[in-house]
PDB file of C-alpha atoms in Angstrom:
ATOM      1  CA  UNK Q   8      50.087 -57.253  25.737  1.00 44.00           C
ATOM      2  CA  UNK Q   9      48.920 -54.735  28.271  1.00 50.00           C
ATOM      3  CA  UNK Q  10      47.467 -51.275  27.028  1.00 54.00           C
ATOM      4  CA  UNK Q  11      48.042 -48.472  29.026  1.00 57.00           C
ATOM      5  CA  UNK Q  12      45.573 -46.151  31.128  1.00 61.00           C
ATOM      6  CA  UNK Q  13      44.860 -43.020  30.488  1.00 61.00           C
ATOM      7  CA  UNK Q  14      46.378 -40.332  32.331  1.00 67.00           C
ATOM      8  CA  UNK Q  15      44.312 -38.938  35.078  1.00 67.00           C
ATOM      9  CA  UNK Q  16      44.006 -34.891  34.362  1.00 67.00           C
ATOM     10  CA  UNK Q  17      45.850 -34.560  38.088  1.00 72.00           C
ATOM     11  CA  UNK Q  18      48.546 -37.369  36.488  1.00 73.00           C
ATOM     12  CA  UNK Q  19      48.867 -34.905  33.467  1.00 71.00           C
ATOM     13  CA  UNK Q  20      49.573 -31.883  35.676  1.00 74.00           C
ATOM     14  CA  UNK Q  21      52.584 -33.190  36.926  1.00 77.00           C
ATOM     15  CA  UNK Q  22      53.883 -34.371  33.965  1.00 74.00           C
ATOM     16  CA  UNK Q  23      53.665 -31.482  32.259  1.00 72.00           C
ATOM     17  CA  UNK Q  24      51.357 -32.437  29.691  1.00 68.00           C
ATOM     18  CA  UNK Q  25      48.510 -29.750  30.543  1.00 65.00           C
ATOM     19  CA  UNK Q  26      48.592 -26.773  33.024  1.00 65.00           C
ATOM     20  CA  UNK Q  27      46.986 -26.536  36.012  1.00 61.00           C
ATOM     21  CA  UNK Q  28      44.072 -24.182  34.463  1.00 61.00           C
ATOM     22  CA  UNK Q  29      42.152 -26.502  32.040  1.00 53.00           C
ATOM     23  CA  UNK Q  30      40.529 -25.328  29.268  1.00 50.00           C
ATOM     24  CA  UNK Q  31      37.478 -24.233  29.074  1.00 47.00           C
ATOM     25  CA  UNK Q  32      33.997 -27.078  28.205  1.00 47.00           C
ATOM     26  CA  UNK Q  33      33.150 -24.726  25.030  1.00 44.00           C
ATOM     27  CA  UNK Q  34      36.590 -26.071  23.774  1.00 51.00           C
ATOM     28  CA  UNK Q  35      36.122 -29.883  24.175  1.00 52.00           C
ATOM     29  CA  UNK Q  36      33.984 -30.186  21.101  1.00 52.00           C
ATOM     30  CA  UNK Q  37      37.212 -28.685  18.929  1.00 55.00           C
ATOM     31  CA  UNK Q  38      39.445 -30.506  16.915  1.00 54.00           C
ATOM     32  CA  UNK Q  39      42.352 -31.578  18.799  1.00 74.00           C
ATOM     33  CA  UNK Q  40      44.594 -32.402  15.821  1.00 82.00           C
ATOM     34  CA  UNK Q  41      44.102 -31.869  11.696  1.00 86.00           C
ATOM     35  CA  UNK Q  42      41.672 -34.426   9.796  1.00 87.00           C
ATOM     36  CA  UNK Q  43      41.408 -35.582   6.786  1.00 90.00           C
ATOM     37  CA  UNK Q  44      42.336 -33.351   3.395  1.00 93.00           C
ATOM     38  CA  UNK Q  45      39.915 -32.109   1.513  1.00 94.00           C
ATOM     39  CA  UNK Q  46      40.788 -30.589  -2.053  1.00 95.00           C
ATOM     40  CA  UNK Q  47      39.306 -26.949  -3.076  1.00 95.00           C
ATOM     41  CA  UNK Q  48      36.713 -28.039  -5.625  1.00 96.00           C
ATOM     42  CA  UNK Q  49      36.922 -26.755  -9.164  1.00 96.00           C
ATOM     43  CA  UNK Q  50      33.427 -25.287  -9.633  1.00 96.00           C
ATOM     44  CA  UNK Q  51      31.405 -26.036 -12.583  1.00 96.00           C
ATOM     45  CA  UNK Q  52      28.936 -28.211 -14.401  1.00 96.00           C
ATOM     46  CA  UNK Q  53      31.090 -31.431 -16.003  1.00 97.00           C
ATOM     47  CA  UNK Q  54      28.697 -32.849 -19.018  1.00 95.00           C
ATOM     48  CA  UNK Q  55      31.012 -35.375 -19.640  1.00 95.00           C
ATOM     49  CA  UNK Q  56      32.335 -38.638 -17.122  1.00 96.00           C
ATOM     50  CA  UNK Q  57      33.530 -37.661 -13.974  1.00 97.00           C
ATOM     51  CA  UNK Q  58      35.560 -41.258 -12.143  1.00 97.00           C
ATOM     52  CA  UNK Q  59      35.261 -40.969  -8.059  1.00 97.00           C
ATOM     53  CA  UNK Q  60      37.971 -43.336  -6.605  1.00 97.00           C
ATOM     54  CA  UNK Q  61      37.994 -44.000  -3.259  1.00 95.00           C
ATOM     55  CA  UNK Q  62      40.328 -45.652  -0.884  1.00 96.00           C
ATOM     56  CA  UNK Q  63      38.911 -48.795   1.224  1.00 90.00           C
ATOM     57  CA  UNK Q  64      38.546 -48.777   4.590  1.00 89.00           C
ATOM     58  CA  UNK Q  65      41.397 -45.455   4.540  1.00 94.00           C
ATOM     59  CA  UNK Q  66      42.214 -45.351   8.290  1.00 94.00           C
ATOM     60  CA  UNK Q  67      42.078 -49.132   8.934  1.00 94.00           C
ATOM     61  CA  UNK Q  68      44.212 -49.859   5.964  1.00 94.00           C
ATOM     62  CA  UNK Q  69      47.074 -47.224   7.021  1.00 95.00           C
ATOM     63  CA  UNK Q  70      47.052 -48.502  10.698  1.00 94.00           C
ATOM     64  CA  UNK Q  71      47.921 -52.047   8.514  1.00 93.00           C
ATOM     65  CA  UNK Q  72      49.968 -50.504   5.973  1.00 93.00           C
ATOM     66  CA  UNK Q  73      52.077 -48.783   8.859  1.00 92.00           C
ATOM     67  CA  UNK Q  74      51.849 -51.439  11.482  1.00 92.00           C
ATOM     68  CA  UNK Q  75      50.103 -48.686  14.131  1.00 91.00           C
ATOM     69  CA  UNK Q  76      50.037 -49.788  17.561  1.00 88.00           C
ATOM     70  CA  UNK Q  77      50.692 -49.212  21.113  1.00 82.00           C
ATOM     71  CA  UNK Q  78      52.936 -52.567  21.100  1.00 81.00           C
ATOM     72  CA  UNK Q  79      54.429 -51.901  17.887  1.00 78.00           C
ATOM     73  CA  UNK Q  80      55.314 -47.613  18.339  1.00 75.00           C
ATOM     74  CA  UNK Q  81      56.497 -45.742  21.146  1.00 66.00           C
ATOM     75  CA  UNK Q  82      55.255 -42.710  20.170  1.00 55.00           C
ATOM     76  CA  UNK Q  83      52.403 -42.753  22.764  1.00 47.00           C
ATOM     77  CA  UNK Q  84      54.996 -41.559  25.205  1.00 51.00           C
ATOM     78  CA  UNK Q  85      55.701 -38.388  23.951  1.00 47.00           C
ATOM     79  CA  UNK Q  86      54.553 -35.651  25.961  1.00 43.00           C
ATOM     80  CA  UNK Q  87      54.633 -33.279  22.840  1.00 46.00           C
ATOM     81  CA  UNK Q  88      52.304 -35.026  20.750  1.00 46.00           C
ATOM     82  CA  UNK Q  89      51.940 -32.268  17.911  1.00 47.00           C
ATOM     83  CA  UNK Q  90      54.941 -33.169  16.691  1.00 41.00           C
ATOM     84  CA  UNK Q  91      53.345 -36.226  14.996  1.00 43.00           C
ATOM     85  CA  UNK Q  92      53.071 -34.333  11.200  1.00 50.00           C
ATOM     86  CA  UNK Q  93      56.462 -32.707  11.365  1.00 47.00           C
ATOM     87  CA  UNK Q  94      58.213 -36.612  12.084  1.00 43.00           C
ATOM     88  CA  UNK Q  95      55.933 -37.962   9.754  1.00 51.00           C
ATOM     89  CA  UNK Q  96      58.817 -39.700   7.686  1.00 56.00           C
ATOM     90  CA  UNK Q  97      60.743 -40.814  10.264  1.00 51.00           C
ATOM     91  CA  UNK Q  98      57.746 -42.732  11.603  1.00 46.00           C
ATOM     92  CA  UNK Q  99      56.811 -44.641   8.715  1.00 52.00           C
ATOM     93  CA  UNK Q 100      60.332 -46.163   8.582  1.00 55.00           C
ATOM     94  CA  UNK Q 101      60.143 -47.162  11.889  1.00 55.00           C
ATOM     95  CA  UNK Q 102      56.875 -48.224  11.777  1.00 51.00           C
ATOM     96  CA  UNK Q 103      57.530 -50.539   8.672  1.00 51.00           C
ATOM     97  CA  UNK Q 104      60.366 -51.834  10.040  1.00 54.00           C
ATOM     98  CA  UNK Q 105      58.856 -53.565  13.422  1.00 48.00           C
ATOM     99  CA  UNK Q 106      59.744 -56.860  13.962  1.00 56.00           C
ATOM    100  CA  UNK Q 107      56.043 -58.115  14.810  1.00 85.00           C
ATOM    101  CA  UNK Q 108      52.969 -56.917  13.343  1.00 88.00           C
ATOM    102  CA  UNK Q 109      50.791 -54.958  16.324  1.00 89.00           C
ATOM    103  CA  UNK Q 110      47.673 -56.149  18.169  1.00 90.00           C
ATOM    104  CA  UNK Q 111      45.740 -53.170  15.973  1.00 92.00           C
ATOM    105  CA  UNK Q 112      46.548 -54.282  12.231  1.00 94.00           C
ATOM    106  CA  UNK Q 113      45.959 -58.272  13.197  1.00 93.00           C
ATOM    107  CA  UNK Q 114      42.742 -57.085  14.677  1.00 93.00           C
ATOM    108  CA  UNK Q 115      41.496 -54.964  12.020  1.00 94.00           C
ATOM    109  CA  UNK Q 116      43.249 -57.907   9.366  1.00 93.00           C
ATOM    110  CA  UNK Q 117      40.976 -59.734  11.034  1.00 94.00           C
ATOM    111  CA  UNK Q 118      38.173 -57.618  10.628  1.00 93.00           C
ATOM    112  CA  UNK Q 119      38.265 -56.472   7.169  1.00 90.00           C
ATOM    113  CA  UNK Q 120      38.736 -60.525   5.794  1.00 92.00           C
ATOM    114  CA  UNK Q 121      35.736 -61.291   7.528  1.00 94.00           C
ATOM    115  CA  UNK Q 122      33.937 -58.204   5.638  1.00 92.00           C
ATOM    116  CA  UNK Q 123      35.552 -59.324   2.020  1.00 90.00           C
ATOM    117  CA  UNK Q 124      34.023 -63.187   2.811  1.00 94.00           C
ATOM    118  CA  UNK Q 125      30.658 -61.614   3.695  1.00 96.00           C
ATOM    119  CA  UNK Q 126      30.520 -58.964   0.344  1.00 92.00           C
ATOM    120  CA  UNK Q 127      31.267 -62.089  -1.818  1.00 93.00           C
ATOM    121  CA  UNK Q 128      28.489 -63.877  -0.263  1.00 95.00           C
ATOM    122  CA  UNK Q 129      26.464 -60.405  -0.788  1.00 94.00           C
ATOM    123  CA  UNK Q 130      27.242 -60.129  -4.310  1.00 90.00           C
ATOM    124  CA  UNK Q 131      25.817 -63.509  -5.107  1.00 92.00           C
ATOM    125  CA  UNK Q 132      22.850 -64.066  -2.538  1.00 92.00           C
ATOM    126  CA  UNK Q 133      19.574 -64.225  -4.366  1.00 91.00           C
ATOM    127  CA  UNK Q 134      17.218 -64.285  -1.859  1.00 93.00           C
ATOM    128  CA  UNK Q 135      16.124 -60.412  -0.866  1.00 94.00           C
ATOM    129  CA  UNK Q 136      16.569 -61.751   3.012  1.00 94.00           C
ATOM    130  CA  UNK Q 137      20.108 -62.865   2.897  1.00 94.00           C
ATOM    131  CA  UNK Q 138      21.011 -59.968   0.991  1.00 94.00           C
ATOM    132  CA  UNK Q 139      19.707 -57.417   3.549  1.00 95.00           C
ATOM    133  CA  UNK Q 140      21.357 -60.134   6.435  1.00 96.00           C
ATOM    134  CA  UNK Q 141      24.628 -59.920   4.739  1.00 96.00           C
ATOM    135  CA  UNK Q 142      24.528 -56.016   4.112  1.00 96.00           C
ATOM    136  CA  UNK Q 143      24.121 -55.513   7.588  1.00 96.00           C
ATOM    137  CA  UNK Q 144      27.003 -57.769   8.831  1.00 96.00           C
ATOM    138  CA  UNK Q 145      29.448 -56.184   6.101  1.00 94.00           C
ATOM    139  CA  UNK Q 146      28.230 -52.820   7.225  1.00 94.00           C
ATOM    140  CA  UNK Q 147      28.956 -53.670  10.857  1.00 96.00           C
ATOM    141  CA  UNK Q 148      32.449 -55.063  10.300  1.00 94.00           C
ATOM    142  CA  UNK Q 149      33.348 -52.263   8.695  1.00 91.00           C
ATOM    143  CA  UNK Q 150      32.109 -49.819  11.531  1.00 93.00           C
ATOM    144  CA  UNK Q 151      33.847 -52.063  14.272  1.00 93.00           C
ATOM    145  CA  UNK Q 152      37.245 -51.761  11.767  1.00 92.00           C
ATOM    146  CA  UNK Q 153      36.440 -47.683  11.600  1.00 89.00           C
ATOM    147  CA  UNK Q 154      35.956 -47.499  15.202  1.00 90.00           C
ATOM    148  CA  UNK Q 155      39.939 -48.957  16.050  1.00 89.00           C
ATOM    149  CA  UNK Q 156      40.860 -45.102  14.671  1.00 90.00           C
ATOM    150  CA  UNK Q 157      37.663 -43.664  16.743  1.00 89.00           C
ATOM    151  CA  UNK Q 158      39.316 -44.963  19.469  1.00 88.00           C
ATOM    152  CA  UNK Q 159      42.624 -43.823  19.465  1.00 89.00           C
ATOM    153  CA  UNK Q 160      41.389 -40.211  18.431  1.00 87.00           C
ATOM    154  CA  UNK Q 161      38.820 -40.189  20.877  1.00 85.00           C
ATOM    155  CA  UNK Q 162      40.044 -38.062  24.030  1.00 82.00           C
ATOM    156  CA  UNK Q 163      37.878 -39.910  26.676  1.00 78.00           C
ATOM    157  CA  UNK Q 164      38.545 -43.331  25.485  1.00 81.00           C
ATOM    158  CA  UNK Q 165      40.697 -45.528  27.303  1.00 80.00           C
ATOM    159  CA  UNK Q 166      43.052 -46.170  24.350  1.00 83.00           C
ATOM    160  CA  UNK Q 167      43.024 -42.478  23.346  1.00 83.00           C
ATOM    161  CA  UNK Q 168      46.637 -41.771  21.736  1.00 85.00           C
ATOM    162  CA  UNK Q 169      46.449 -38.526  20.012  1.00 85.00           C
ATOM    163  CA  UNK Q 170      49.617 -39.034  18.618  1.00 85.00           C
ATOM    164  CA  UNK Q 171      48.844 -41.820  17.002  1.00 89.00           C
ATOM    165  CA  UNK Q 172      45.420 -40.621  15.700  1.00 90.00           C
ATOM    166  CA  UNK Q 173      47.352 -37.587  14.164  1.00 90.00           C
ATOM    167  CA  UNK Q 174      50.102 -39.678  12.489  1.00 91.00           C
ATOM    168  CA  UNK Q 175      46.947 -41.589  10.522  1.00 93.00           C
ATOM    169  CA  UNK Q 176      45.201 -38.343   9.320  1.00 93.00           C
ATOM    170  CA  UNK Q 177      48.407 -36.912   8.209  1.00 93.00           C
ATOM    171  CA  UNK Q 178      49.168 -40.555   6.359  1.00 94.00           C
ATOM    172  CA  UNK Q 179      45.895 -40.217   5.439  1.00 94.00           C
ATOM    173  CA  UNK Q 180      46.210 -36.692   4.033  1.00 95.00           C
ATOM    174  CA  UNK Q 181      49.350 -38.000   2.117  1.00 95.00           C
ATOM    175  CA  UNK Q 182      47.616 -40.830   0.360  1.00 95.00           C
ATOM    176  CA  UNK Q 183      45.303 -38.830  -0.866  1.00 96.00           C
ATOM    177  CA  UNK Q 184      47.885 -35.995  -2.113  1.00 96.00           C
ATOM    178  CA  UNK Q 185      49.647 -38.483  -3.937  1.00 95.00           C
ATOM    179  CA  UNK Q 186      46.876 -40.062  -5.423  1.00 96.00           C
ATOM    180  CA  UNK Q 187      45.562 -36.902  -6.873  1.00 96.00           C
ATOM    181  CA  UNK Q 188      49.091 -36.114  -8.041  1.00 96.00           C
ATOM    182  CA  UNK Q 189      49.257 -39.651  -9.917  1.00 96.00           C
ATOM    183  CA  UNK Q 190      46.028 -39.020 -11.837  1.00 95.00           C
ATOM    184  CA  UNK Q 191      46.930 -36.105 -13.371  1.00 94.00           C
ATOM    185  CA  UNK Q 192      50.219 -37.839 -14.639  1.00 93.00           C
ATOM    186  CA  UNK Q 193      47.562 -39.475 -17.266  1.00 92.00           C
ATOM    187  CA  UNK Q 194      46.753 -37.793 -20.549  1.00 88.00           C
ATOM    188  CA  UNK Q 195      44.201 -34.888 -19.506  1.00 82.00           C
ATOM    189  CA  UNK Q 196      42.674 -35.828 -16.774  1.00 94.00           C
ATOM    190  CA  UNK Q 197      42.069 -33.511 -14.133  1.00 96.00           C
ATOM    191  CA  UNK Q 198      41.607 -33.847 -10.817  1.00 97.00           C
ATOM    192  CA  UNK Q 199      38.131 -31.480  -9.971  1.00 97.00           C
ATOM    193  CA  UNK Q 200      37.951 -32.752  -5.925  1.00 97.00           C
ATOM    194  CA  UNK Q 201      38.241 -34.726  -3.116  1.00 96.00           C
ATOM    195  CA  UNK Q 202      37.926 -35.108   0.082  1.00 95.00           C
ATOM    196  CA  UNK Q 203      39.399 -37.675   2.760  1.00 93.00           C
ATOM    197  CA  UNK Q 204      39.429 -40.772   1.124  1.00 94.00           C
ATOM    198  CA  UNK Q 205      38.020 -40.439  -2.597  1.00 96.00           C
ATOM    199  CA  UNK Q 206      38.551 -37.774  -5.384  1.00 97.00           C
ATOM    200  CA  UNK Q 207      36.447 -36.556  -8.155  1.00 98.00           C
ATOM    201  CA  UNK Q 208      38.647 -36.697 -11.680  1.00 97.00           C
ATOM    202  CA  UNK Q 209      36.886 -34.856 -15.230  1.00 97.00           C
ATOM    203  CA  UNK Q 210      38.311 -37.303 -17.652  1.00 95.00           C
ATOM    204  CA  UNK Q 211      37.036 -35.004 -20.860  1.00 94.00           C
ATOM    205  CA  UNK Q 212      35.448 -37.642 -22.777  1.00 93.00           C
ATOM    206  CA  UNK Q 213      32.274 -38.915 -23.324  1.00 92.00           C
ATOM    207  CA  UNK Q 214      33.115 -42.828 -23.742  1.00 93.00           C
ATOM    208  CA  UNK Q 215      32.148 -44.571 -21.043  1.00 94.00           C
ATOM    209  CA  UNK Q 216      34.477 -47.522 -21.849  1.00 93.00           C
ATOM    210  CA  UNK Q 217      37.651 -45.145 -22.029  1.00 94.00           C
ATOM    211  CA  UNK Q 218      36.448 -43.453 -19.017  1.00 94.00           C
ATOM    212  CA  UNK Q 219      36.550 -47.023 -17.176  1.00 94.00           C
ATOM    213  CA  UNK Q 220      40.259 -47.360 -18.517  1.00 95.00           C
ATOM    214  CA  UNK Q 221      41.456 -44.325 -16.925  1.00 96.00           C
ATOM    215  CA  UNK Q 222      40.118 -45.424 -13.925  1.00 95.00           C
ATOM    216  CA  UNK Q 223      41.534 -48.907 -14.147  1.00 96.00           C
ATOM    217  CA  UNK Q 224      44.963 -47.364 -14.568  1.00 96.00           C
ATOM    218  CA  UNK Q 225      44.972 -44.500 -12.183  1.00 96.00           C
ATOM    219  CA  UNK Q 226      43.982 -47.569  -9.279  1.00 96.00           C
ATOM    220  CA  UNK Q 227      46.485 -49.906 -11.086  1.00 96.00           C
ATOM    221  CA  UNK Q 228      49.003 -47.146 -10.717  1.00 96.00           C
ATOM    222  CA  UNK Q 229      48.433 -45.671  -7.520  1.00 96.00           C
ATOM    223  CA  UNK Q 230      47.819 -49.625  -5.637  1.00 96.00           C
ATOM    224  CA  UNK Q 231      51.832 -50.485  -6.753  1.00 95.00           C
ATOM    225  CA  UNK Q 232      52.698 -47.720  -3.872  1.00 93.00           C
ATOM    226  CA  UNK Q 233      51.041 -49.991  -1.226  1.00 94.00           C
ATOM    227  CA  UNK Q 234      50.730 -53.153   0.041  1.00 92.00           C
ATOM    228  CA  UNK Q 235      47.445 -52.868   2.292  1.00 92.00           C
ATOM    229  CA  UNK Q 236      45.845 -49.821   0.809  1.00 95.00           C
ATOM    230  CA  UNK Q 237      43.534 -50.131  -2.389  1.00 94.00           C
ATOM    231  CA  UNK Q 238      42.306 -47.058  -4.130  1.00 96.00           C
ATOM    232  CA  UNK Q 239      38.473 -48.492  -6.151  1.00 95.00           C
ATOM    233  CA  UNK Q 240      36.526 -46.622  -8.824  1.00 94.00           C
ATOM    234  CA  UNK Q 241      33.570 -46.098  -6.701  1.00 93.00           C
ATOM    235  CA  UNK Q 242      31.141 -44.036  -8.900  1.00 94.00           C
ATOM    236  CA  UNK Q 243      30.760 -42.931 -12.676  1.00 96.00           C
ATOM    237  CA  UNK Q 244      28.995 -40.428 -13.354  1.00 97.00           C
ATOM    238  CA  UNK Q 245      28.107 -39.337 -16.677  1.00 95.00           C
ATOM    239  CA  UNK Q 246      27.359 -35.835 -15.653  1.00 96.00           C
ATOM    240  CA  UNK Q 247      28.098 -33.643 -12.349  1.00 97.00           C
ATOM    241  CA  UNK Q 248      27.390 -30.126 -10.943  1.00 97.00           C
ATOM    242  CA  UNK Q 249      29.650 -29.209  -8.330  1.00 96.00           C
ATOM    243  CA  UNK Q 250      29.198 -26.016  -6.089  1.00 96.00           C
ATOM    244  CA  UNK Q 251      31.253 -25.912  -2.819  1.00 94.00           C
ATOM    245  CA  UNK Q 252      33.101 -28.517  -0.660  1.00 94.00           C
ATOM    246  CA  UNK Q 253      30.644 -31.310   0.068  1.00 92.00           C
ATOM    247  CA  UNK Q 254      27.929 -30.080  -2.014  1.00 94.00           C
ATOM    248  CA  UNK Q 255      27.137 -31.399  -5.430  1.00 95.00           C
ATOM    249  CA  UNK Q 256      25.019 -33.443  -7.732  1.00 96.00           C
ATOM    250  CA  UNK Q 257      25.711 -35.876 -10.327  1.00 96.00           C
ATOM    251  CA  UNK Q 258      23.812 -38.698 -12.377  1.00 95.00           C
ATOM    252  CA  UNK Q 259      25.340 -41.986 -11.637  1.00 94.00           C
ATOM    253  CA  UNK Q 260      26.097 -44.608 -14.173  1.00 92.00           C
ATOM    254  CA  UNK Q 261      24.507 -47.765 -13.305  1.00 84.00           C
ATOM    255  CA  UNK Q 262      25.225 -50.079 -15.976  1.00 72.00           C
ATOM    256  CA  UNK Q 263      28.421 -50.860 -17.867  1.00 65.00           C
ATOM    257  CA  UNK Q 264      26.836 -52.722 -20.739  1.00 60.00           C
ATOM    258  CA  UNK Q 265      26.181 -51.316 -24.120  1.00 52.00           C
ATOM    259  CA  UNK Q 266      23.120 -50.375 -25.351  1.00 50.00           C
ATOM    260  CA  UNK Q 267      21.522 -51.373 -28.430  1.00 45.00           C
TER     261      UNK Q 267
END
């Protein structure tokens, strides 16, 4: 497979891509397309358990879940690349349907197996060394896995494709729409935030074991939609205060077991 180059700024010009009279440094540091969704938070102090769910690995997993690549899409081509949200349908069909699965998702398959293997070994190393060893590895293969969607969205990279990088945001945003939709399907729960990849749900009641099934069965539910995306109960807390977007405190549960 052979990737192509970037576009020199002159090789842009005369295709029409930019004008002649570039923008501005101050505006480099900008956004270039929209990023991930974050829900307006529903202010107030929860005293009961609050469930954050959170998707793996969210941009890796849709690259999979979509088959995302420059040898498996031709959308790198177009010179309009803004039109990315507004096709956003038509691309996952066509995407899904490809006959081979891209260099990108077999890399990042790679990748993220490799992680699972070393958080098992995590999860049962007793020795504080090999813990701290395998922390680090799992931690690294899971930046390397992030850093496939760095580079596409990354507008000095070689392998920039801002079309591409959009189309994963917006897929992103989507998830994370219809995940917050599907919670709220269950009894009372109510979705209080989120942002990106997780959301926060208030789940009214005060037993930690029926708080745990609602969490089980939003995951359960939401999971069935995909086939490389998994949505996790990440936290529990049994209480949260939550002020703005990205800005709150909550105590987290720790242990699962009964107490005496």
């Amino acid at each position: 497979y052979i990737v192509p180059e970037r576009l020199t700024v002159q090789e842009k010009i005369d295709a029409g891509i930019v004008t002649g009279n570039a923008k501005s440094k101050k505006q480099r540091g900008k956004a270039q397309y929209s990023g991930g969704l974050v829900l307006e938070p529903i202010k107030g102090l929860y005293d009961k358990f609050v469930l954050c769910l959170d998707f793996n690995s969210l941009y890796p997993s849709i690259i999979q879940e979509y088959n995302l690549c420059f040898t498996s899409m031709q959308h790198w081509r177009f010179s309009n690349e803004n039109a990315a949200e507004n096709e956003n349908e038509k691309r996952q069909q066509e995407s899904s349907s490809a006959p081979e699965v891209g260099i990108l998702p077999k890399v990042i398959g790679v990748l993220l197996t490799r992680r699972s293997t070393v958080k098992s070994l995590l999860k049962h190393a007793t020795i504080e060394s090999e813990k701290k060893r395998f922390d680090i590895q799992q931690q690294a293969l899971k930046l390397v896995a992030n850093s496939m969607y760095g580079c596409l969205g990354f507008e000095h990279s070689r392998f920039y494709c801002k079309c591409i990088a959009s189309l994963i945001t917006a897929l992103g945003r989507d998830a994370l729409t219809k995940a917050a939709e599907m919670a709220q399907t269950i009894d009372n729960l109510q979705v209080i935030y989120g942002d990106t990849d997780s959301i926060f749900i208030y789940t009214d009641c005060d037993n930690l074991l029926q708080a745990r099934a609602y969490g089980k069965e939003i995951k359960k539910k939401v999971n069935k939609t995909y086939k490389k995306m998994y949505l996790e109960i990440d936290y529990v807390f049994s209480k949260m205060l939550l002020c703005r977007k990205k800005k709150y405190a909550a105590i987290k549960v720790i242990s699962f077991e009964p107490r005496d």
